[in-house]
């Protein structure tokens, strides 16, 4: 393995996604901060699987695999974010007073800086998957 053949941007993006998944993504009152593993173990496992595969693809300079894994991570992160939003939106629907239900839903705080870092890592994975260097 030659250092020239390692896809630095893809590897950096994969490492960023892996590390950022351990930082808080949500803050719930009384419960505290939740990272990817607290939100859903299955989604977290899939995101980490594709992030590790993208790291391997970046090291081996396999651009098609890197791009596929990058788009898979993007899809899973967007799916997670949408699922959280719909869950929070409907979680307090049992409360008969609409204003109180909306207030309870707004108490859940998204940690947008972590989501932004994850999407930045995915961006590096996808854009780092340029053409393969065959030297």
Coordinates of C-alpha atoms in Angstrom, one line a residue:
X1 CA 0.0 0.0 0.0
X2 CA 1.4 3.3 -1.1
X3 CA 0.4 6.5 0.7
X4 CA -0.2 8.2 -2.6
X5 CA -3.0 5.7 -3.3
X6 CA -4.8 6.3 0.0
X7 CA -7.9 8.5 -0.4
X8 CA -7.2 11.1 2.3
X9 CA -10.6 13.0 2.0
X10 CA -12.6 9.8 2.1
X11 CA -10.7 8.4 5.1
X12 CA -11.0 11.7 6.9
X13 CA -14.7 11.8 6.3
X14 CA -15.2 8.2 7.5
X15 CA -13.3 9.0 10.7
X16 CA -15.3 12.1 11.2
X17 CA -18.6 10.2 10.9
X18 CA -17.4 7.4 13.2
X19 CA -16.2 9.9 15.9
X20 CA -19.2 12.3 15.6
X21 CA -21.6 9.4 16.2
X22 CA -20.5 9.2 19.8
X23 CA -21.2 12.9 20.5
X24 CA -24.7 14.0 21.6
X25 CA -27.3 14.2 18.8
X26 CA -30.3 14.9 21.1
X27 CA -30.8 16.4 24.5
X28 CA -33.9 15.1 26.3
X29 CA -35.0 16.8 29.5
X30 CA -34.5 14.6 32.6
X31 CA -33.0 11.8 30.5
X32 CA -29.9 13.7 29.2
X33 CA -27.9 13.6 26.0
X34 CA -28.4 10.8 23.5
X35 CA -25.8 9.7 20.9
X36 CA -26.4 7.5 17.9
X37 CA -26.3 4.3 20.0
X38 CA -28.9 5.6 22.4
X39 CA -31.3 6.6 19.6
X40 CA -31.4 3.3 17.7
X41 CA -28.8 0.5 17.9
X42 CA -29.8 -1.0 14.5
X43 CA -29.4 2.3 12.7
X44 CA -26.2 3.1 14.5
X45 CA -24.8 -0.3 13.6
X46 CA -25.6 0.2 9.9
X47 CA -24.1 3.7 9.9
X48 CA -20.9 2.5 11.6
X49 CA -20.8 -0.5 9.3
X50 CA -20.9 1.7 6.2
X51 CA -18.5 4.2 7.7
X52 CA -16.0 1.5 8.5
X53 CA -16.4 0.1 4.9
X54 CA -15.9 3.6 3.5
X55 CA -12.7 3.9 5.6
X56 CA -11.5 0.6 4.2
X57 CA -12.5 1.7 0.7
X58 CA -10.6 4.9 1.1
X59 CA -7.5 3.1 2.3
X60 CA -7.7 0.7 -0.7
X61 CA -8.6 3.6 -3.0
X62 CA -11.8 1.9 -4.2
X63 CA -13.8 4.9 -5.4
X64 CA -17.0 3.1 -6.4
X65 CA -17.3 1.4 -3.1
X66 CA -16.4 4.6 -1.3
X67 CA -19.1 6.5 -3.1
X68 CA -21.7 3.8 -2.5
X69 CA -20.9 3.7 1.2
X70 CA -21.0 7.5 1.4
X71 CA -24.5 7.6 -0.1
X72 CA -25.6 4.8 2.2
X73 CA -24.4 6.7 5.2
X74 CA -26.1 9.8 3.9
X75 CA -29.4 7.9 3.4
X76 CA -29.2 6.4 6.9
X77 CA -28.4 9.7 8.6
X78 CA -31.3 11.4 6.8
X79 CA -33.6 8.5 7.7
X80 CA -32.5 8.8 11.3
X81 CA -33.1 12.5 11.4
X82 CA -36.6 12.2 9.8
X83 CA -37.5 9.3 12.1
X84 CA -36.5 11.3 15.2
X85 CA -38.5 14.3 13.9
X86 CA -41.6 12.3 13.3
X87 CA -41.3 10.5 16.6
X88 CA -40.9 13.7 18.6
X89 CA -43.7 15.3 16.6
X90 CA -46.1 12.4 17.5
X91 CA -44.7 11.4 20.9
X92 CA -46.9 13.8 22.8
X93 CA -50.1 13.4 20.8
X94 CA -51.7 11.7 23.8
X95 CA -51.8 15.0 25.6
X96 CA -55.3 16.5 25.0
X97 CA -54.2 20.1 25.1
X98 CA -52.5 21.0 21.8
X99 CA -50.4 23.8 23.2
X100 CA -49.1 21.6 26.0
X101 CA -48.2 18.9 23.5
X102 CA -46.3 21.3 21.3
X103 CA -44.5 22.7 24.3
X104 CA -43.5 19.1 25.4
X105 CA -42.3 18.4 21.9
X106 CA -40.1 21.6 21.8
X107 CA -38.3 20.5 25.0
X108 CA -36.4 17.9 22.9
X109 CA -33.3 19.7 21.7
X110 CA -31.5 18.7 18.5
X111 CA -27.7 19.1 18.8
X112 CA -27.3 20.6 15.3
X113 CA -23.6 21.0 15.5
X114 CA -23.1 17.2 15.8
X115 CA -25.5 16.6 12.9
X116 CA -23.6 19.2 10.8
X117 CA -20.3 17.5 11.6
X118 CA -21.8 14.1 10.5
X119 CA -23.1 15.6 7.3
X120 CA -19.7 17.2 6.7
X121 CA -18.0 13.8 7.1
X122 CA -20.5 12.3 4.6
X123 CA -19.7 15.1 2.2
X124 CA -16.0 14.3 2.5
X125 CA -16.7 10.6 1.9
X126 CA -18.8 11.3 -1.2
X127 CA -16.6 14.0 -2.7
X128 CA -13.4 12.1 -1.8
X129 CA -14.5 9.3 -4.1
X130 CA -12.9 10.7 -7.2
X131 CA -11.4 8.7 -9.9
X132 CA -9.2 5.8 -8.9
X133 CA -5.4 6.3 -9.2
X134 CA -3.9 3.3 -11.0
X135 CA -0.2 3.6 -10.6

